[in-house]
Coordinates of C-alpha atoms and ligand atoms in Angstrom, one line a residue:
M1 CA 0.0 0.0 0.0
A2 CA 1.3 3.4 -0.9
F3 CA 0.3 7.1 -0.4
I4 CA -0.3 8.6 -3.8
V5 CA -1.1 12.2 -4.8
Q6 CA -2.7 12.4 -8.3
K7 CA -3.3 15.7 -10.1
F8 CA -5.7 16.0 -13.1
G9 CA -5.5 19.1 -15.3
G10 CA -8.3 21.1 -16.9
S11 CA -8.8 19.1 -20.1
S12 CA -8.8 15.8 -18.1
V13 CA -11.9 16.9 -16.2
A14 CA -13.5 19.1 -18.9
D15 CA -16.9 17.3 -19.1
A16 CA -19.0 14.6 -17.4
E17 CA -17.5 11.8 -19.4
R18 CA -14.0 12.8 -18.7
I19 CA -14.8 13.2 -15.0
R20 CA -16.1 9.7 -15.0
R21 CA -12.9 8.4 -16.7
V22 CA -10.7 10.2 -14.1
A23 CA -12.9 8.9 -11.3
G24 CA -12.1 5.4 -12.7
I25 CA -8.4 6.1 -12.4
I26 CA -8.8 7.4 -8.8
A27 CA -11.1 4.5 -7.9
D28 CA -8.7 1.8 -9.2
T29 CA -5.8 3.4 -7.3
Y30 CA -7.9 3.4 -4.1
I31 CA -9.3 -0.1 -4.5
E32 CA -5.7 -1.4 -4.9
G33 CA -5.3 -0.4 -1.3
N34 CA -3.6 2.9 -1.6
D35 CA -4.3 6.2 0.2
V36 CA -5.3 8.7 -2.5
V37 CA -5.3 12.5 -2.6
A38 CA -6.5 13.8 -6.0
V39 CA -5.8 17.5 -6.9
L40 CA -8.0 18.9 -9.6
S41 CA -7.9 22.0 -11.9
A42 CA -10.9 23.9 -13.2
Q43 CA -12.7 22.3 -16.0
G44 CA -11.5 23.1 -19.6
D45 CA -11.3 26.8 -20.2
T46 CA -13.1 27.8 -17.0
T47 CA -10.3 29.9 -15.6
D48 CA -10.0 31.9 -18.9
D49 CA -13.8 32.3 -19.1
L50 CA -13.8 33.7 -15.6
I51 CA -11.1 36.1 -16.4
A52 CA -13.0 37.3 -19.5
K53 CA -16.2 37.7 -17.4
A54 CA -14.2 39.9 -14.9
H55 CA -12.9 42.1 -17.7
E56 CA -16.4 42.7 -19.1
L57 CA -17.1 44.5 -15.9
N58 CA -13.7 46.0 -15.0
P59 CA -10.6 45.9 -17.1
N60 CA -8.5 46.4 -14.1
P61 CA -10.0 44.6 -11.1
S62 CA -8.1 44.2 -7.8
K63 CA -6.0 41.1 -7.5
R64 CA -7.9 40.1 -4.4
E65 CA -11.3 40.0 -6.1
M66 CA -9.7 38.3 -9.1
D67 CA -8.5 35.5 -6.9
M68 CA -11.9 35.3 -5.2
L69 CA -13.3 34.8 -8.7
I70 CA -10.9 32.5 -10.4
S71 CA -10.5 30.1 -7.5
T72 CA -14.1 29.1 -7.9
G73 CA -13.4 26.9 -11.0
E74 CA -11.5 24.4 -9.0
Q75 CA -14.3 24.1 -6.4
I76 CA -16.7 23.1 -9.1
S77 CA -14.4 20.3 -10.3
I78 CA -13.8 18.8 -6.9
A79 CA -17.5 18.7 -6.0
L80 CA -18.4 17.0 -9.3
M81 CA -15.6 14.5 -9.0
A82 CA -16.7 13.6 -5.4
M83 CA -20.2 13.1 -6.7
A84 CA -19.0 10.8 -9.5
L85 CA -17.0 8.7 -6.9
E86 CA -20.0 8.7 -4.5
K87 CA -22.1 7.2 -7.4
M88 CA -19.5 4.4 -7.6
G89 CA -20.1 3.7 -3.9
L90 CA -16.8 4.9 -2.7
P91 CA -16.1 7.0 0.4
V92 CA -14.9 10.4 -0.7
V93 CA -14.6 14.0 0.5
S94 CA -13.8 17.2 -1.4
L95 CA -11.8 19.9 0.2
T96 CA -10.9 23.5 -0.8
G97 CA -7.4 25.0 -0.3
W98 CA -8.4 26.7 3.0
Q99 CA -10.0 23.5 4.3
I100 CA -6.7 21.6 4.0
G101 CA -4.8 24.5 5.6
L102 CA -2.8 25.5 2.5
S103 CA -1.5 28.9 3.6
T104 CA 0.3 31.3 1.3
N105 CA 1.9 34.7 1.3
T106 CA -0.2 37.7 0.4
Q107 CA 0.8 38.0 -3.2
Y108 CA -2.6 37.7 -4.8
G109 CA -2.5 36.1 -8.3
N110 CA 0.9 34.6 -7.8
A111 CA 1.0 33.5 -4.2
R112 CA 3.8 31.3 -2.7
I113 CA 2.9 28.4 -0.5
N114 CA 4.1 28.7 3.2
R115 CA 2.6 25.6 4.6
V116 CA 0.2 22.7 4.0
G117 CA -1.8 21.5 7.0
H118 CA -1.5 17.8 7.8
E119 CA -4.5 17.4 10.1
R120 CA -7.5 17.4 7.8
I121 CA -6.1 15.3 5.0
M122 CA -4.6 12.7 7.4
T123 CA -7.8 12.4 9.4
E124 CA -9.8 11.8 6.2
L125 CA -7.3 9.3 4.9
G126 CA -7.4 7.7 8.4
H127 CA -11.1 7.1 7.7
R128 CA -10.2 5.4 4.4
R129 CA -11.8 8.2 2.4
I130 CA -10.5 9.4 -1.0
V131 CA -9.6 13.1 -0.6
I132 CA -10.3 15.4 -3.6
V133 CA -8.5 18.8 -3.3
A134 CA -9.0 22.0 -5.2
G135 CA -5.7 22.9 -6.9
F136 CA -4.3 26.4 -7.5
Q137 CA -5.7 28.0 -4.3
G138 CA -4.8 28.8 -0.7
K139 CA -5.4 31.2 2.1
N140 CA -3.3 34.1 3.3
K141 CA -2.8 35.6 6.8
Y142 CA -5.9 37.8 6.3
D143 CA -8.0 34.7 5.6
D144 CA -8.4 35.8 2.0
I145 CA -8.3 33.3 -0.9
T146 CA -5.2 33.5 -3.0
T147 CA -4.2 31.7 -6.2
L148 CA -0.8 30.3 -7.1
G149 CA -0.4 31.6 -10.7
R150 CA -1.6 30.1 -14.0
G151 CA -0.9 26.4 -14.1
G152 CA -0.5 26.3 -10.3
S153 CA -2.5 23.2 -9.6
D154 CA 0.7 21.2 -10.3
T155 CA 2.3 23.1 -7.5
T156 CA -0.6 22.3 -5.1
A157 CA -0.1 18.6 -5.8
V158 CA 3.6 18.6 -5.3
A159 CA 3.3 20.7 -2.1
I160 CA 0.9 18.2 -0.7
A161 CA 3.1 15.3 -1.7
A162 CA 6.1 17.0 -0.1
A163 CA 4.4 18.1 3.1
L164 CA 2.7 14.8 3.8
H165 CA 5.6 12.6 2.5
A166 CA 3.6 10.8 -0.2
D167 CA 5.3 7.9 -1.9
L168 CA 4.5 9.3 -5.4
C169 CA 3.0 12.3 -7.1
Q170 CA 1.4 11.7 -10.5
I171 CA 0.6 14.6 -12.8
Y172 CA -2.1 13.3 -15.2
T173 CA -2.5 15.5 -18.3
D174 CA -3.6 15.5 -22.0
V175 CA -0.4 14.2 -23.4
E176 CA 1.4 10.9 -22.6
G177 CA 4.3 12.4 -20.7
I178 CA 7.2 14.9 -21.2
Y179 CA 8.4 15.1 -24.8
T180 CA 11.5 16.5 -26.5
C181 CA 9.2 19.3 -27.7
D182 CA 5.6 20.3 -27.5
P183 CA 3.9 17.3 -29.2
R184 CA 1.0 19.4 -30.3
K185 CA 3.3 21.7 -32.2
V186 CA 6.0 19.4 -33.4
P187 CA 4.8 16.1 -34.8
G188 CA 8.2 14.4 -34.5
A189 CA 8.4 15.1 -30.7
K190 CA 9.5 12.0 -28.8
K191 CA 8.4 10.9 -25.4
L192 CA 11.1 10.8 -22.7
D193 CA 11.1 7.9 -20.2
E194 CA 12.8 10.1 -17.6
I195 CA 14.2 13.6 -17.2
T196 CA 16.2 15.2 -14.3
Y197 CA 14.6 17.9 -12.1
D198 CA 17.1 20.4 -13.3
E199 CA 16.4 19.8 -17.0
M200 CA 12.6 19.9 -16.4
L201 CA 13.0 23.1 -14.4
E202 CA 14.8 24.7 -17.3
L203 CA 12.3 23.4 -19.8
A204 CA 9.4 24.6 -17.7
S205 CA 11.0 28.0 -17.2
M206 CA 11.7 28.3 -20.9
G207 CA 8.1 27.8 -21.9
A208 CA 7.2 24.1 -21.8
Q209 CA 3.9 24.5 -19.9
V210 CA 3.5 20.7 -19.2
L211 CA 4.6 21.4 -15.6
H212 CA 4.4 24.6 -13.6
N213 CA 8.0 25.5 -13.0
R214 CA 7.5 26.1 -9.2
S215 CA 6.1 22.5 -8.9
V216 CA 9.4 21.2 -10.3
E217 CA 11.5 23.5 -8.1
M218 CA 9.6 22.1 -5.1
A219 CA 9.8 18.5 -6.2
K220 CA 13.6 18.9 -6.5
R221 CA 13.9 20.6 -3.1
Y222 CA 11.9 17.9 -1.3
G223 CA 12.9 14.9 -3.4
V224 CA 9.3 14.2 -4.5
N225 CA 8.9 11.2 -6.7
L226 CA 7.2 12.8 -9.7
E227 CA 5.6 11.3 -12.8
V228 CA 3.8 12.9 -15.8
L229 CA 1.3 10.7 -17.6
S230 CA -1.9 10.7 -19.6
S231 CA -5.4 10.6 -18.2
F232 CA -6.7 9.3 -21.5
V233 CA -4.5 6.3 -22.1
R234 CA -3.2 4.1 -19.4
K235 CA 0.5 3.6 -20.0
P236 CA 3.7 4.7 -18.2
G237 CA 4.6 8.3 -18.6
T238 CA 7.8 10.3 -17.8
K239 CA 9.6 10.1 -14.5
V240 CA 11.2 13.3 -13.1
K241 CA 14.1 12.5 -10.9
E242 CA 17.5 13.6 -9.5
V243 CA 19.7 11.6 -11.8
C244 CA 19.0 10.0 -15.1
K245 CA 20.9 8.0 -17.7
V246 CA 21.6 11.0 -19.8
E247 CA 24.8 9.9 -21.4
Q248 CA 23.1 8.7 -24.6
R249 CA 21.6 12.1 -25.4
S250 CA 23.2 15.5 -25.6
I251 CA 19.9 17.4 -25.1
S252 CA 16.6 16.5 -23.7
G253 CA 14.3 19.0 -25.2
V254 CA 13.5 22.2 -27.1
A255 CA 11.2 24.9 -25.7
K256 CA 9.7 28.2 -26.9
D257 CA 8.6 31.2 -24.9
T258 CA 6.7 34.0 -26.5
N259 CA 6.1 35.9 -23.3
V260 CA 9.3 37.8 -24.0
S261 CA 10.2 41.4 -24.8
R262 CA 13.5 43.0 -25.7
I263 CA 14.5 46.4 -24.2
A264 CA 17.5 48.2 -25.6
L265 CA 19.0 51.3 -23.9
I266 CA 20.8 53.2 -26.7
N267 CA 23.9 55.4 -26.1
V268 CA 24.3 54.7 -22.5
K269 CA 27.2 56.5 -20.8
D270 CA 30.3 54.2 -20.9
E271 CA 31.2 54.5 -17.2
P272 CA 31.2 52.3 -14.1
G273 CA 27.9 51.7 -12.3
V274 CA 25.5 52.1 -15.2
A275 CA 24.5 48.4 -15.4
F276 CA 24.3 48.3 -11.6
K277 CA 21.8 51.2 -11.6
V278 CA 19.6 49.7 -14.3
F279 CA 19.4 46.2 -13.0
R280 CA 19.1 47.1 -9.3
M281 CA 16.1 49.3 -10.1
L282 CA 14.4 46.5 -12.0
S283 CA 15.2 43.9 -9.3
K284 CA 13.7 46.2 -6.7
E285 CA 10.5 46.2 -8.7
K286 CA 10.7 42.4 -8.8
I287 CA 11.1 42.4 -12.6
V288 CA 13.1 39.4 -13.7
V289 CA 15.7 40.1 -16.4
D290 CA 16.9 37.3 -18.5
I291 CA 19.3 37.6 -21.5
I292 CA 21.7 40.6 -21.1
L293 CA 23.9 41.9 -23.9
Q294 CA 26.2 44.9 -23.8
S295 CA 27.9 46.3 -26.8
I296 CA 31.6 47.4 -26.8
G297 CA 31.8 51.1 -25.9
R298 CA 32.6 53.7 -28.7
E299 CA 33.0 57.4 -28.2
K300 CA 32.1 57.1 -24.5
V301 CA 28.8 55.4 -25.1
K302 CA 27.5 51.8 -25.4
D303 CA 24.2 50.0 -25.8
I304 CA 22.7 47.6 -23.2
S305 CA 19.9 45.2 -24.3
F306 CA 18.1 42.7 -22.2
T307 CA 14.9 40.7 -22.1
V308 CA 12.0 40.7 -19.6
A309 CA 8.6 38.9 -19.6
Q310 CA 6.3 40.7 -22.0
T311 CA 3.9 41.2 -19.1
D312 CA 6.5 43.2 -17.2
R313 CA 7.6 45.2 -20.2
P314 CA 5.3 48.3 -19.9
R315 CA 6.3 48.7 -16.2
A316 CA 10.0 48.2 -17.0
E317 CA 9.9 50.8 -19.8
E318 CA 8.1 53.3 -17.6
L319 CA 10.6 52.9 -14.8
L320 CA 13.6 53.2 -17.1
M321 CA 12.2 56.4 -18.8
S322 CA 11.6 57.9 -15.3
M323 CA 15.3 57.4 -14.6
K324 CA 16.6 58.4 -18.0
D325 CA 18.9 61.2 -16.7
A326 CA 19.9 59.4 -13.5
I327 CA 21.0 56.4 -15.5
G328 CA 22.3 58.4 -18.4
F329 CA 21.1 57.0 -21.8
E330 CA 19.8 58.7 -24.9
S331 CA 16.8 56.6 -25.9
I332 CA 15.1 53.3 -25.4
S333 CA 13.9 50.8 -28.0
V334 CA 11.5 48.0 -27.2
S335 CA 10.1 45.0 -29.1
D336 CA 7.4 42.6 -28.1
N337 CA 7.7 40.6 -31.4
V338 CA 10.5 38.4 -30.2
A339 CA 10.5 34.8 -28.8
K340 CA 13.1 32.8 -26.9
V341 CA 13.9 29.4 -28.2
S342 CA 16.0 27.1 -25.9
I343 CA 17.6 23.7 -25.8
V344 CA 18.0 22.0 -22.5
G345 CA 20.1 19.0 -21.6
A346 CA 22.3 17.7 -18.8
G347 CA 24.4 15.9 -21.4
M348 CA 25.5 19.3 -22.7
M349 CA 28.1 19.5 -19.9
S350 CA 30.1 16.7 -21.2
Q351 CA 29.7 17.1 -24.9
Y352 CA 31.1 19.6 -27.3
G353 CA 29.5 21.0 -30.4
V354 CA 26.0 21.3 -29.0
A355 CA 25.8 25.1 -29.5
A356 CA 27.3 24.7 -33.0
T357 CA 24.7 22.2 -33.9
M358 CA 21.9 24.5 -32.7
F359 CA 23.3 27.5 -34.6
E360 CA 23.7 25.3 -37.7
A361 CA 20.1 24.4 -37.6
L362 CA 19.1 28.0 -37.4
Y363 CA 21.4 28.9 -40.2
D364 CA 19.9 26.2 -42.4
A365 CA 16.5 27.5 -41.6
K366 CA 17.6 31.1 -42.3
V367 CA 16.6 32.3 -38.9
N368 CA 18.5 35.2 -37.6
I369 CA 19.7 35.2 -33.9
N370 CA 19.3 38.4 -32.0
M371 CA 20.7 37.4 -28.7
I372 CA 22.3 34.3 -27.1
S373 CA 22.6 33.2 -23.5
T374 CA 23.9 30.0 -22.0
S375 CA 24.0 28.2 -18.7
E376 CA 25.5 24.8 -17.8
I377 CA 22.5 22.8 -19.2
K378 CA 20.8 25.3 -21.5
I379 CA 21.3 27.5 -24.5
S380 CA 18.7 30.1 -25.4
V381 CA 18.5 32.3 -28.5
L382 CA 16.2 35.3 -29.0
V383 CA 14.6 35.3 -32.5
D384 CA 11.8 37.2 -34.2
E385 CA 8.5 35.9 -33.0
D386 CA 7.2 35.0 -36.5
E387 CA 10.3 32.8 -37.1
A388 CA 10.1 31.0 -33.7
D389 CA 8.1 28.0 -34.8
R390 CA 10.4 27.4 -37.8
A391 CA 13.4 27.7 -35.4
V392 CA 12.0 25.2 -33.0
A393 CA 11.2 22.7 -35.8
A394 CA 14.6 23.1 -37.4
I395 CA 16.5 22.6 -34.1
H396 CA 14.3 19.7 -33.0
K397 CA 14.9 18.0 -36.4
K398 CA 18.6 18.5 -36.2
F399 CA 18.9 16.9 -32.7
F400 CA 16.1 14.3 -32.7
E401 CA 14.9 13.3 -36.2
Ligands
ADP1 P1 -3.1 20.5 -17.8 O1 -4.3 21.2 -18.1 O2 -3.2 19.0 -17.7 O3 -2.3 21.1 -16.6 P2 -1.3 21.9 -19.6 O4 -2.0 22.4 -20.8 O5 -0.9 22.8 -18.5 O6 -2.2 20.7 -19.1 O7 0.0 21.1 -20.1 C1 0.0 20.1 -21.0 C2 0.4 20.7 -22.4 O8 1.7 21.1 -22.4 C3 0.3 19.7 -23.5 O9 -1.0 19.6 -24.1 C4 1.4 20.2 -24.5 O10 0.7 20.9 -25.6 C5 2.2 21.2 -23.7 N1 3.6 21.0 -23.8 C6 4.5 22.0 -24.0 N2 5.8 21.5 -24.0 C7 5.7 20.1 -23.8 C8 6.6 19.1 -23.6 N3 7.9 19.3 -23.8 N4 6.1 17.8 -23.3 C9 4.8 17.6 -23.2 N5 3.9 18.6 -23.3 C10 4.3 19.8 -23.6
LIG2 N1 -7.1 26.5 -13.3 C1 -5.8 27.2 -13.2 C2 -5.3 27.7 -14.6 O1 -6.0 27.5 -15.6 C3 -4.8 26.3 -12.5 C4 -4.4 25.1 -13.3 O2 -5.0 24.6 -14.2 O3 -3.3 24.5 -12.9 O4 -4.3 28.3 -14.6
MG3 MG1 -1.0 22.7 -16.4

């Protein structure tokens, strides 16, 4: 007998038939003798629909009220799932985030988990009940409902698995596991049997939405046994773990992120402290800067370019303009029509020529590279947004097909 946390995403619980299918998976796991906690997302596009409803009334609602609204989708799913399991004659209870004592900080819309209570879930499991938990939501110190950021139900599941020392955390979704590339966009994408936490963290952070990046971060920190698999076909998925047999492959995957903007400061004074002023100001405002490029100085000026999330771009631009004289630059140029394409792989550390292969693929596809950045297990390039899909396909083909 094991203690298993299972998470089912929005498309897996989109309608009555799918809820029944998922109830079947949960029931089988329970009947085998396991303790089961199932974490659910909102059905289908419910969260997007709720956001659209809000914007019909107020284009700029407070984040508190937004969380009050969008947390409701998950509550619908858990009640329906519990009803489906009741119908099968199984003992079950559905619980919201606050009922399981999932407490977060006060950052509405993107809250961080502080603690998951043990009491309620353990008591219910002690009574041999199946526990169905609403993902994506928690409660802050003001007793307000908070949400964990889009895709955050994965993080709820991993947090419960970590806090309650579950034996396994299974993330059920609408594809059969983690692939070398988004299988819906690149037909040649190959399913991986396993991947390291570090690789998956980079892939998730670079745009592969199959797992919420904070869920991977947490799984790594607490050594959670994580698996991604399909809720539609019953076969083994992909295991996410500390070490894998990566020798055979130089890279594990290709990802694309279109939530990127490039900001260039033109004719910045070529003197010490300028980069410090720019990036300290952005970090104080919690704006994450990714790729940074600085040109060689000429006639006492230089250019500094960097990327930020597109959602942060307006605020970053406004802040920089307000400090134009204090920082000392002539003008600012921004572009939202860029995308970041990345390759990730632990095998990169021990192999040469990986970057050259990636650049060759881009050259063959006639895609121009605007910026490059590398880490131990990742290489990212910034390209024009309308060339990004072609870039991904060309790189994927070069490495995997
Ligand atoms: P859920 O609703 O189950 O949380 P998501 O839509 O958040 O599902 O994540 C699953 C989707 O992630 C897949 O349908 C797929 O299109 C996308 N995806 C992107 N990159 C990858 C990848 N490398 N491997 C698998 N799926 C990926
Ligand atoms: N329902 C939320 C979203 O759509 C959380 C999740 O699905 O993980 O972002
Ligand atoms: Mg998801």
